[in-house]
Amino acid sequence: MEKFDKFAYMDKYGYEQLNYFYDKNTGLKAITCIHNTVLGPALGGSRFWNYANEDEATYDAMRLARGMTYKSSLAGLALGGGKTVIWGDYNILKKDPVRREAFWRAFGRYLEGMNGRYITAEDVGTSTQDMVYINMETNHVVGLPGRSGDPSPYTALGVYNSMLACCKHLYGKKSVEGKTVAVQGLGNVGYYLCKHLKEGGANLIVTDIHKDRVQRVVDEFGAKAIAPDEIYSVECDIYAPCAMGATINDETIPKLKCSIVCGGANNVLREAKIHGKALSEKSIIYAPDYLANAGGVINVSFEKLDGGYNEEASLRDINYIYDRMLDILDKSKDTGELTYQIADKLAEARIEAVMRINSIFTHKKYPSQ
């Protein structure tokens, strides 16, 4: 990518904070971005990826953090938006258990220094065990074993509910039975999404850069496997991006042969104003990604509520994603406004309303020592 002007980007989209963490002994290189904390402390997962360069890593952290602000707002959570990206090769780290513990404990110490402005969780390339190591140094982490655990199954459930809403809107029936779904990316979210789709009677076409993941889904769910570069042009009813973001762009849109785009990836549209409109011009329904994939953050948020984690309440709120998505799709049809525009306005309106509350002193701001 071209040279990235971080300060200009922060100014354009109203970011609060950008932090770089480095630990020489463990090799930790982390970037934590806080976009907005009007609704509450920033929450967002820690993503481990072998980025090409620093600018690419920073840009991803910032886009993801902003998406988390909108995700938490639209989900009705008392949380803001943040994200961490960790630059490196996770496969190397996994082979050295001693270094792995030290690596994540170093990161946990950095997070503790942020004094609760940012709470982390599992994301692409990280695991619940990594969160356990972080928790040895700070309580500002969620998605822990014995509590809410791995957020992936809950993210997948939210995506599945969103697909059901899309099908109800377009076909008049809350069902994926007989529909062909092309799933890109078979990590934890993609795998659990395929499970839901198989149980719902859908036909699966899948791809991933990891052959073992593909084989698992083929064996367990009878999916048809195709090469990664073929996923955009395959004929299907629903294209489900569940890998990295920005897969809807100038190069892929002309290839698409689907009626619906709905998946678990973040920032699916490369440029929302351009590519959201381009999908609409092809009569392709777009399910706003930060609503579709909100199940994971909804679930882990319950760890921070008084009374502790409550899975029943979490599942209730995740199932509400269906209603929110259907409402946005119907409003788009009635008004001609694009789905992402409606979702953005709803998220921004809630942030604006809370920001305008008169400043009132509460003891919560100054806890007793």
PDB file of N, CA and C in Angstrom, residues 167-263:
ATOM      1  N   CYS A 167     -32.545 -14.159   3.666  1.00  0.00           N
ATOM      2  CA  CYS A 167     -33.410 -15.087   2.929  1.00  0.00           C
ATOM      3  C   CYS A 167     -34.883 -14.742   3.125  1.00  0.00           C
ATOM      4  N   LYS A 168     -35.268 -14.381   4.330  1.00  0.00           N
ATOM      5  CA  LYS A 168     -36.642 -13.959   4.585  1.00  0.00           C
ATOM      6  C   LYS A 168     -36.975 -12.729   3.756  1.00  0.00           C
ATOM      7  N   HIS A 169     -36.056 -11.771   3.714  1.00  0.00           N
ATOM      8  CA  HIS A 169     -36.269 -10.535   2.968  1.00  0.00           C
ATOM      9  C   HIS A 169     -36.361 -10.781   1.462  1.00  0.00           C
ATOM     10  N   LEU A 170     -35.467 -11.610   0.934  1.00  0.00           N
ATOM     11  CA  LEU A 170     -35.395 -11.790  -0.512  1.00  0.00           C
ATOM     12  C   LEU A 170     -36.325 -12.875  -1.037  1.00  0.00           C
ATOM     13  N   TYR A 171     -36.429 -13.969  -0.295  1.00  0.00           N
ATOM     14  CA  TYR A 171     -37.191 -15.125  -0.781  1.00  0.00           C
ATOM     15  C   TYR A 171     -38.514 -15.339  -0.049  1.00  0.00           C
ATOM     16  N   GLY A 172     -38.723 -14.594   1.040  1.00  0.00           N
ATOM     17  CA  GLY A 172     -39.979 -14.706   1.766  1.00  0.00           C
ATOM     18  C   GLY A 172     -40.030 -15.841   2.774  1.00  0.00           C
ATOM     19  N   LYS A 173     -38.895 -16.506   3.006  1.00  0.00           N
ATOM     20  CA  LYS A 173     -38.870 -17.640   3.928  1.00  0.00           C
ATOM     21  C   LYS A 173     -37.616 -17.604   4.782  1.00  0.00           C
ATOM     22  N   LYS A 174     -37.789 -17.763   6.076  1.00  0.00           N
ATOM     23  CA  LYS A 174     -36.669 -17.749   7.013  1.00  0.00           C
ATOM     24  C   LYS A 174     -35.975 -19.107   7.005  1.00  0.00           C
ATOM     25  N   SER A 175     -35.230 -19.351   5.942  1.00  0.00           N
ATOM     26  CA  SER A 175     -34.591 -20.656   5.782  1.00  0.00           C
ATOM     27  C   SER A 175     -33.507 -20.591   4.715  1.00  0.00           C
ATOM     28  N   VAL A 176     -32.449 -21.384   4.905  1.00  0.00           N
ATOM     29  CA  VAL A 176     -31.401 -21.510   3.882  1.00  0.00           C
ATOM     30  C   VAL A 176     -31.530 -22.839   3.145  1.00  0.00           C
ATOM     31  N   GLU A 177     -32.593 -23.566   3.408  1.00  0.00           N
ATOM     32  CA  GLU A 177     -32.768 -24.883   2.790  1.00  0.00           C
ATOM     33  C   GLU A 177     -32.752 -24.777   1.271  1.00  0.00           C
ATOM     34  N   GLY A 178     -31.885 -25.584   0.643  1.00  0.00           N
ATOM     35  CA  GLY A 178     -31.785 -25.597  -0.805  1.00  0.00           C
ATOM     36  C   GLY A 178     -30.928 -24.485  -1.387  1.00  0.00           C
ATOM     37  N   LYS A 179     -30.489 -23.555  -0.561  1.00  0.00           N
ATOM     38  CA  LYS A 179     -29.657 -22.450  -1.040  1.00  0.00           C
ATOM     39  C   LYS A 179     -28.190 -22.885  -1.096  1.00  0.00           C
ATOM     40  N   THR A 180     -27.477 -22.345  -2.069  1.00  0.00           N
ATOM     41  CA  THR A 180     -26.055 -22.623  -2.207  1.00  0.00           C
ATOM     42  C   THR A 180     -25.264 -21.481  -1.596  1.00  0.00           C
ATOM     43  N   VAL A 181     -24.408 -21.813  -0.643  1.00  0.00           N
ATOM     44  CA  VAL A 181     -23.628 -20.800   0.071  1.00  0.00           C
ATOM     45  C   VAL A 181     -22.145 -21.054  -0.184  1.00  0.00           C
ATOM     46  N   ALA A 182     -21.455 -20.034  -0.659  1.00  0.00           N
ATOM     47  CA  ALA A 182     -20.019 -20.119  -0.908  1.00  0.00           C
ATOM     48  C   ALA A 182     -19.284 -19.473   0.258  1.00  0.00           C
ATOM     49  N   VAL A 183     -18.589 -20.277   1.041  1.00  0.00           N
ATOM     50  CA  VAL A 183     -17.924 -19.806   2.257  1.00  0.00           C
ATOM     51  C   VAL A 183     -16.434 -19.651   1.999  1.00  0.00           C
ATOM     52  N   GLN A 184     -15.940 -18.450   2.191  1.00  0.00           N
ATOM     53  CA  GLN A 184     -14.513 -18.162   2.033  1.00  0.00           C
ATOM     54  C   GLN A 184     -13.873 -18.041   3.410  1.00  0.00           C
ATOM     55  N   GLY A 185     -12.993 -18.971   3.739  1.00  0.00           N
ATOM     56  CA  GLY A 185     -12.334 -18.944   5.040  1.00  0.00           C
ATOM     57  C   GLY A 185     -12.977 -19.928   6.002  1.00  0.00           C
ATOM     58  N   LEU A 186     -12.213 -20.931   6.427  1.00  0.00           N
ATOM     59  CA  LEU A 186     -12.753 -22.008   7.262  1.00  0.00           C
ATOM     60  C   LEU A 186     -12.028 -22.114   8.597  1.00  0.00           C
ATOM     61  N   GLY A 187     -11.708 -20.943   9.151  1.00  0.00           N
ATOM     62  CA  GLY A 187     -11.212 -20.911  10.514  1.00  0.00           C
ATOM     63  C   GLY A 187     -12.351 -21.239  11.460  1.00  0.00           C
ATOM     64  N   ASN A 188     -12.252 -20.838  12.702  1.00  0.00           N
ATOM     65  CA  ASN A 188     -13.275 -21.198  13.673  1.00  0.00           C
ATOM     66  C   ASN A 188     -14.659 -20.692  13.297  1.00  0.00           C
ATOM     67  N   VAL A 189     -14.759 -19.429  12.900  1.00  0.00           N
ATOM     68  CA  VAL A 189     -16.067 -18.870  12.532  1.00  0.00           C
ATOM     69  C   VAL A 189     -16.618 -19.565  11.291  1.00  0.00           C
ATOM     70  N   GLY A 190     -15.774 -19.701  10.265  1.00  0.00           N
ATOM     71  CA  GLY A 190     -16.224 -20.349   9.032  1.00  0.00           C
ATOM     72  C   GLY A 190     -16.674 -21.776   9.257  1.00  0.00           C
ATOM     73  N   TYR A 191     -15.938 -22.494  10.114  1.00  0.00           N
ATOM     74  CA  TYR A 191     -16.300 -23.886  10.403  1.00  0.00           C
ATOM     75  C   TYR A 191     -17.674 -23.964  11.064  1.00  0.00           C
ATOM     76  N   TYR A 192     -17.887 -23.174  12.109  1.00  0.00           N
ATOM     77  CA  TYR A 192     -19.168 -23.231  12.823  1.00  0.00           C
ATOM     78  C   TYR A 192     -20.315 -22.716  11.949  1.00  0.00           C
ATOM     79  N   LEU A 193     -20.028 -21.771  11.080  1.00  0.00           N
ATOM     80  CA  LEU A 193     -21.059 -21.304  10.152  1.00  0.00           C
ATOM     81  C   LEU A 193     -21.467 -22.433   9.211  1.00  0.00           C
ATOM     82  N   CYS A 194     -20.493 -23.179   8.697  1.00  0.00           N
ATOM     83  CA  CYS A 194     -20.799 -24.314   7.824  1.00  0.00           C
ATOM     84  C   CYS A 194     -21.651 -25.351   8.556  1.00  0.00           C
ATOM     85  N   LYS A 195     -21.403 -25.539   9.817  1.00  0.00           N
ATOM     86  CA  LYS A 195     -22.188 -26.477  10.628  1.00  0.00           C
ATOM     87  C   LYS A 195     -23.657 -26.043  10.668  1.00  0.00           C
ATOM     88  N   HIS A 196     -23.888 -24.769  10.941  1.00  0.00           N
ATOM     89  CA  HIS A 196     -25.262 -24.243  10.954  1.00  0.00           C
ATOM     90  C   HIS A 196     -25.921 -24.380   9.584  1.00  0.00           C
ATOM     91  N   LEU A 197     -25.166 -24.059   8.561  1.00  0.00           N
ATOM     92  CA  LEU A 197     -25.716 -24.098   7.204  1.00  0.00           C
ATOM     93  C   LEU A 197     -26.077 -25.523   6.795  1.00  0.00           C
ATOM     94  N   LYS A 198     -25.211 -26.485   7.132  1.00  0.00           N
ATOM     95  CA  LYS A 198     -25.495 -27.879   6.827  1.00  0.00           C
ATOM     96  C   LYS A 198     -26.760 -28.339   7.532  1.00  0.00           C
ATOM     97  N   GLU A 199     -26.883 -27.997   8.810  1.00  0.00           N
ATOM     98  CA  GLU A 199     -28.069 -28.364   9.580  1.00  0.00           C
ATOM     99  C   GLU A 199     -29.320 -27.686   9.042  1.00  0.00           C
ATOM    100  N   GLY A 200     -29.145 -26.507   8.409  1.00  0.00           N
ATOM    101  CA  GLY A 200     -30.275 -25.784   7.835  1.00  0.00           C
ATOM    102  C   GLY A 200     -30.638 -26.218   6.426  1.00  0.00           C
ATOM    103  N   GLY A 201     -29.876 -27.182   5.870  1.00  0.00           N
ATOM    104  CA  GLY A 201     -30.206 -27.715   4.556  1.00  0.00           C
ATOM    105  C   GLY A 201     -29.575 -27.004   3.386  1.00  0.00           C
ATOM    106  N   ALA A 202     -28.544 -26.213   3.616  1.00  0.00           N
ATOM    107  CA  ALA A 202     -27.876 -25.501   2.529  1.00  0.00           C
ATOM    108  C   ALA A 202     -26.849 -26.389   1.827  1.00  0.00           C
ATOM    109  N   ASN A 203     -26.525 -26.027   0.604  1.00  0.00           N
ATOM    110  CA  ASN A 203     -25.453 -26.664  -0.149  1.00  0.00           C
ATOM    111  C   ASN A 203     -24.196 -25.815   0.010  1.00  0.00           C
ATOM    112  N   LEU A 204     -23.068 -26.434   0.335  1.00  0.00           N
ATOM    113  CA  LEU A 204     -21.855 -25.699   0.663  1.00  0.00           C
ATOM    114  C   LEU A 204     -20.790 -25.807  -0.415  1.00  0.00           C
ATOM    115  N   ILE A 205     -20.248 -24.646  -0.772  1.00  0.00           N
ATOM    116  CA  ILE A 205     -19.052 -24.554  -1.599  1.00  0.00           C
ATOM    117  C   ILE A 205     -18.031 -23.798  -0.758  1.00  0.00           C
ATOM    118  N   VAL A 206     -16.841 -24.361  -0.558  1.00  0.00           N
ATOM    119  CA  VAL A 206     -15.916 -23.782   0.407  1.00  0.00           C
ATOM    120  C   VAL A 206     -14.502 -23.660  -0.136  1.00  0.00           C
ATOM    121  N   THR A 207     -13.760 -22.739   0.503  1.00  0.00           N
ATOM    122  CA  THR A 207     -12.349 -22.587   0.165  1.00  0.00           C
ATOM    123  C   THR A 207     -11.594 -22.010   1.349  1.00  0.00           C
ATOM    124  N   ASP A 208     -10.292 -22.296   1.380  1.00  0.00           N
ATOM    125  CA  ASP A 208      -9.402 -21.759   2.400  1.00  0.00           C
ATOM    126  C   ASP A 208      -7.980 -21.991   1.926  1.00  0.00           C
ATOM    127  N   ILE A 209      -7.063 -21.163   2.399  1.00  0.00           N
ATOM    128  CA  ILE A 209      -5.665 -21.352   2.006  1.00  0.00           C
ATOM    129  C   ILE A 209      -5.033 -22.534   2.735  1.00  0.00           C
ATOM    130  N   HIS A 210      -5.715 -23.024   3.795  1.00  0.00           N
ATOM    131  CA  HIS A 210      -5.231 -24.180   4.542  1.00  0.00           C
ATOM    132  C   HIS A 210      -6.001 -25.431   4.114  1.00  0.00           C
ATOM    133  N   LYS A 211      -5.318 -26.370   3.503  1.00  0.00           N
ATOM    134  CA  LYS A 211      -5.977 -27.553   2.938  1.00  0.00           C
ATOM    135  C   LYS A 211      -6.618 -28.440   4.000  1.00  0.00           C
ATOM    136  N   ASP A 212      -6.039 -28.487   5.194  1.00  0.00           N
ATOM    137  CA  ASP A 212      -6.607 -29.335   6.235  1.00  0.00           C
ATOM    138  C   ASP A 212      -7.974 -28.824   6.695  1.00  0.00           C
ATOM    139  N   ARG A 213      -8.132 -27.516   6.722  1.00  0.00           N
ATOM    140  CA  ARG A 213      -9.427 -26.944   7.086  1.00  0.00           C
ATOM    141  C   ARG A 213     -10.488 -27.289   6.040  1.00  0.00           C
ATOM    142  N   VAL A 214     -10.096 -27.210   4.786  1.00  0.00           N
ATOM    143  CA  VAL A 214     -11.025 -27.539   3.698  1.00  0.00           C
ATOM    144  C   VAL A 214     -11.454 -28.991   3.797  1.00  0.00           C
ATOM    145  N   GLN A 215     -10.479 -29.885   3.997  1.00  0.00           N
ATOM    146  CA  GLN A 215     -10.787 -31.314   4.060  1.00  0.00           C
ATOM    147  C   GLN A 215     -11.722 -31.637   5.213  1.00  0.00           C
ATOM    148  N   ARG A 216     -11.539 -30.962   6.333  1.00  0.00           N
ATOM    149  CA  ARG A 216     -12.407 -31.195   7.494  1.00  0.00           C
ATOM    150  C   ARG A 216     -13.866 -30.878   7.177  1.00  0.00           C
ATOM    151  N   VAL A 217     -14.099 -29.751   6.511  1.00  0.00           N
ATOM    152  CA  VAL A 217     -15.467 -29.340   6.176  1.00  0.00           C
ATOM    153  C   VAL A 217     -16.051 -30.230   5.084  1.00  0.00           C
ATOM    154  N   VAL A 218     -15.214 -30.658   4.160  1.00  0.00           N
ATOM    155  CA  VAL A 218     -15.670 -31.588   3.122  1.00  0.00           C
ATOM    156  C   VAL A 218     -16.095 -32.912   3.754  1.00  0.00           C
ATOM    157  N   ASP A 219     -15.279 -33.417   4.659  1.00  0.00           N
ATOM    158  CA  ASP A 219     -15.566 -34.706   5.297  1.00  0.00           C
ATOM    159  C   ASP A 219     -16.784 -34.644   6.207  1.00  0.00           C
ATOM    160  N   GLU A 220     -16.905 -33.570   6.986  1.00  0.00           N
ATOM    161  CA  GLU A 220     -17.966 -33.498   7.986  1.00  0.00           C
ATOM    162  C   GLU A 220     -19.298 -33.023   7.421  1.00  0.00           C
ATOM    163  N   PHE A 221     -19.263 -32.135   6.432  1.00  0.00           N
ATOM    164  CA  PHE A 221     -20.494 -31.505   5.978  1.00  0.00           C
ATOM    165  C   PHE A 221     -20.806 -31.728   4.500  1.00  0.00           C
ATOM    166  N   GLY A 222     -19.993 -32.536   3.821  1.00  0.00           N
ATOM    167  CA  GLY A 222     -20.252 -32.829   2.417  1.00  0.00           C
ATOM    168  C   GLY A 222     -20.114 -31.638   1.500  1.00  0.00           C
ATOM    169  N   ALA A 223     -19.247 -30.705   1.866  1.00  0.00           N
ATOM    170  CA  ALA A 223     -19.058 -29.500   1.065  1.00  0.00           C
ATOM    171  C   ALA A 223     -18.263 -29.795  -0.207  1.00  0.00           C
ATOM    172  N   LYS A 224     -18.435 -28.922  -1.182  1.00  0.00           N
ATOM    173  CA  LYS A 224     -17.644 -28.985  -2.412  1.00  0.00           C
ATOM    174  C   LYS A 224     -16.496 -27.993  -2.274  1.00  0.00           C
ATOM    175  N   ALA A 225     -15.265 -28.450  -2.473  1.00  0.00           N
ATOM    176  CA  ALA A 225     -14.093 -27.593  -2.330  1.00  0.00           C
ATOM    177  C   ALA A 225     -13.675 -27.015  -3.671  1.00  0.00           C
ATOM    178  N   ILE A 226     -13.289 -25.737  -3.643  1.00  0.00           N
ATOM    179  CA  ILE A 226     -12.763 -25.092  -4.852  1.00  0.00           C
ATOM    180  C   ILE A 226     -11.513 -24.297  -4.473  1.00  0.00           C
ATOM    181  N   ALA A 227     -10.766 -23.872  -5.464  1.00  0.00           N
ATOM    182  CA  ALA A 227      -9.544 -23.106  -5.230  1.00  0.00           C
ATOM    183  C   ALA A 227      -9.893 -21.716  -4.707  1.00  0.00           C
ATOM    184  N   PRO A 228      -9.007 -21.110  -3.893  1.00  0.00           N
ATOM    185  CA  PRO A 228      -9.291 -19.797  -3.309  1.00  0.00           C
ATOM    186  C   PRO A 228      -9.662 -18.719  -4.321  1.00  0.00           C
ATOM    187  N   ASP A 229      -9.022 -18.708  -5.478  1.00  0.00           N
ATOM    188  CA  ASP A 229      -9.302 -17.642  -6.437  1.00  0.00           C
ATOM    189  C   ASP A 229     -10.584 -17.885  -7.249  1.00  0.00           C
ATOM    190  N   GLU A 230     -11.237 -19.022  -7.031  1.00  0.00           N
ATOM    191  CA  GLU A 230     -12.475 -19.326  -7.749  1.00  0.00           C
ATOM    192  C   GLU A 230     -13.733 -18.933  -6.967  1.00  0.00           C
ATOM    193  N   ILE A 231     -13.574 -18.588  -5.687  1.00  0.00           N
ATOM    194  CA  ILE A 231     -14.730 -18.391  -4.820  1.00  0.00           C
ATOM    195  C   ILE A 231     -15.593 -17.207  -5.251  1.00  0.00           C
ATOM    196  N   TYR A 232     -14.974 -16.191  -5.854  1.00  0.00           N
ATOM    197  CA  TYR A 232     -15.734 -14.990  -6.228  1.00  0.00           C
ATOM    198  C   TYR A 232     -16.649 -15.214  -7.429  1.00  0.00           C
ATOM    199  N   SER A 233     -16.252 -16.101  -8.316  1.00  0.00           N
ATOM    200  CA  SER A 233     -16.996 -16.275  -9.566  1.00  0.00           C
ATOM    201  C   SER A 233     -17.914 -17.487  -9.562  1.00  0.00           C
ATOM    202  N   VAL A 234     -17.955 -18.233  -8.461  1.00  0.00           N
ATOM    203  CA  VAL A 234     -18.803 -19.412  -8.415  1.00  0.00           C
ATOM    204  C   VAL A 234     -20.276 -18.997  -8.336  1.00  0.00           C
ATOM    205  N   GLU A 235     -21.132 -19.735  -8.994  1.00  0.00           N
ATOM    206  CA  GLU A 235     -22.569 -19.447  -8.932  1.00  0.00           C
ATOM    207  C   GLU A 235     -23.125 -19.924  -7.591  1.00  0.00           C
ATOM    208  N   CYS A 236     -23.762 -19.005  -6.881  1.00  0.00           N
ATOM    209  CA  CYS A 236     -24.297 -19.327  -5.562  1.00  0.00           C
ATOM    210  C   CYS A 236     -25.400 -18.333  -5.215  1.00  0.00           C
ATOM    211  N   ASP A 237     -26.126 -18.645  -4.154  1.00  0.00           N
ATOM    212  CA  ASP A 237     -27.130 -17.709  -3.657  1.00  0.00           C
ATOM    213  C   ASP A 237     -26.513 -16.705  -2.688  1.00  0.00           C
ATOM    214  N   ILE A 238     -25.581 -17.191  -1.860  1.00  0.00           N
ATOM    215  CA  ILE A 238     -24.965 -16.353  -0.830  1.00  0.00           C
ATOM    216  C   ILE A 238     -23.452 -16.513  -0.868  1.00  0.00           C
ATOM    217  N   TYR A 239     -22.758 -15.386  -0.917  1.00  0.00           N
ATOM    218  CA  TYR A 239     -21.307 -15.383  -0.751  1.00  0.00           C
ATOM    219  C   TYR A 239     -21.020 -14.982   0.689  1.00  0.00           C
ATOM    220  N   ALA A 240     -20.295 -15.850   1.419  1.00  0.00           N
ATOM    221  CA  ALA A 240     -20.028 -15.638   2.834  1.00  0.00           C
ATOM    222  C   ALA A 240     -18.533 -15.456   3.074  1.00  0.00           C
ATOM    223  N   PRO A 241     -18.044 -14.211   3.086  1.00  0.00           N
ATOM    224  CA  PRO A 241     -16.627 -13.969   3.377  1.00  0.00           C
ATOM    225  C   PRO A 241     -16.352 -14.129   4.867  1.00  0.00           C
ATOM    226  N   CYS A 242     -15.495 -15.066   5.232  1.00  0.00           N
ATOM    227  CA  CYS A 242     -15.181 -15.332   6.643  1.00  0.00           C
ATOM    228  C   CYS A 242     -13.680 -15.363   6.879  1.00  0.00           C
ATOM    229  N   ALA A 243     -12.926 -14.696   6.013  1.00  0.00           N
ATOM    230  CA  ALA A 243     -11.479 -14.638   6.190  1.00  0.00           C
ATOM    231  C   ALA A 243     -11.090 -13.189   6.491  1.00  0.00           C
ATOM    232  N   MET A 244     -10.158 -12.646   5.769  1.00  0.00           N
ATOM    233  CA  MET A 244      -9.753 -11.255   5.969  1.00  0.00           C
ATOM    234  C   MET A 244     -10.741 -10.315   5.289  1.00  0.00           C
ATOM    235  N   GLY A 245     -10.608  -9.026   5.566  1.00  0.00           N
ATOM    236  CA  GLY A 245     -11.554  -8.044   5.056  1.00  0.00           C
ATOM    237  C   GLY A 245     -11.249  -7.573   3.640  1.00  0.00           C
ATOM    238  N   ALA A 246     -12.089  -6.640   3.177  1.00  0.00           N
ATOM    239  CA  ALA A 246     -11.918  -5.956   1.891  1.00  0.00           C
ATOM    240  C   ALA A 246     -11.994  -6.882   0.683  1.00  0.00           C
ATOM    241  N   THR A 247     -12.719  -7.998   0.794  1.00  0.00           N
ATOM    242  CA  THR A 247     -12.822  -8.906  -0.351  1.00  0.00           C
ATOM    243  C   THR A 247     -13.857  -8.436  -1.375  1.00  0.00           C
ATOM    244  N   ILE A 248     -14.656  -7.444  -1.002  1.00  0.00           N
ATOM    245  CA  ILE A 248     -15.555  -6.823  -1.970  1.00  0.00           C
ATOM    246  C   ILE A 248     -14.884  -5.552  -2.456  1.00  0.00           C
ATOM    247  N   ASN A 249     -14.378  -5.596  -3.679  1.00  0.00           N
ATOM    248  CA  ASN A 249     -13.584  -4.492  -4.210  1.00  0.00           C
ATOM    249  C   ASN A 249     -13.728  -4.413  -5.726  1.00  0.00           C
ATOM    250  N   ASP A 250     -12.957  -3.552  -6.345  1.00  0.00           N
ATOM    251  CA  ASP A 250     -13.069  -3.330  -7.799  1.00  0.00           C
ATOM    252  C   ASP A 250     -12.824  -4.603  -8.601  1.00  0.00           C
ATOM    253  N   GLU A 251     -11.930  -5.448  -8.115  1.00  0.00           N
ATOM    254  CA  GLU A 251     -11.576  -6.653  -8.859  1.00  0.00           C
ATOM    255  C   GLU A 251     -12.602  -7.770  -8.694  1.00  0.00           C
ATOM    256  N   THR A 252     -13.201  -7.895  -7.512  1.00  0.00           N
ATOM    257  CA  THR A 252     -14.079  -9.034  -7.250  1.00  0.00           C
ATOM    258  C   THR A 252     -15.538  -8.801  -7.621  1.00  0.00           C
ATOM    259  N   ILE A 253     -16.018  -7.578  -7.502  1.00  0.00           N
ATOM    260  CA  ILE A 253     -17.443  -7.316  -7.754  1.00  0.00           C
ATOM    261  C   ILE A 253     -17.892  -7.757  -9.149  1.00  0.00           C
ATOM    262  N   PRO A 254     -17.124  -7.483 -10.211  1.00  0.00           N
ATOM    263  CA  PRO A 254     -17.563  -7.947 -11.537  1.00  0.00           C
ATOM    264  C   PRO A 254     -17.678  -9.469 -11.651  1.00  0.00           C
ATOM    265  N   LYS A 255     -16.985 -10.203 -10.783  1.00  0.00           N
ATOM    266  CA  LYS A 255     -16.995 -11.668 -10.847  1.00  0.00           C
ATOM    267  C   LYS A 255     -18.184 -12.287 -10.102  1.00  0.00           C
ATOM    268  N   LEU A 256     -18.766 -11.555  -9.162  1.00  0.00           N
ATOM    269  CA  LEU A 256     -19.756 -12.134  -8.267  1.00  0.00           C
ATOM    270  C   LEU A 256     -20.994 -12.624  -9.006  1.00  0.00           C
ATOM    271  N   LYS A 257     -21.425 -13.841  -8.638  1.00  0.00           N
ATOM    272  CA  LYS A 257     -22.643 -14.434  -9.205  1.00  0.00           C
ATOM    273  C   LYS A 257     -23.543 -14.911  -8.056  1.00  0.00           C
ATOM    274  N   CYS A 258     -23.790 -13.991  -7.136  1.00  0.00           N
ATOM    275  CA  CYS A 258     -24.605 -14.294  -5.968  1.00  0.00           C
ATOM    276  C   CYS A 258     -25.718 -13.256  -5.843  1.00  0.00           C
ATOM    277  N   SER A 259     -26.644 -13.524  -4.942  1.00  0.00           N
ATOM    278  CA  SER A 259     -27.731 -12.579  -4.667  1.00  0.00           C
ATOM    279  C   SER A 259     -27.552 -11.877  -3.330  1.00  0.00           C
ATOM    280  N   ILE A 260     -26.726 -12.467  -2.459  1.00  0.00           N
ATOM    281  CA  ILE A 260     -26.539 -11.957  -1.101  1.00  0.00           C
ATOM    282  C   ILE A 260     -25.060 -12.042  -0.732  1.00  0.00           C
ATOM    283  N   VAL A 261     -24.555 -11.005  -0.067  1.00  0.00           N
ATOM    284  CA  VAL A 261     -23.225 -11.036   0.548  1.00  0.00           C
ATOM    285  C   VAL A 261     -23.424 -10.918   2.043  1.00  0.00           C
ATOM    286  N   CYS A 262     -23.055 -11.958   2.781  1.00  0.00           N
ATOM    287  CA  CYS A 262     -23.248 -11.985   4.227  1.00  0.00           C
ATOM    288  C   CYS A 262     -22.220 -12.931   4.828  1.00  0.00           C
ATOM    289  N   GLY A 263     -21.311 -12.414   5.653  1.00  0.00           N
ATOM    290  CA  GLY A 263     -20.276 -13.287   6.203  1.00  0.00           C
ATOM    291  C   GLY A 263     -19.760 -12.817   7.540  1.00  0.00           C
TER     292      GLY A 263
END
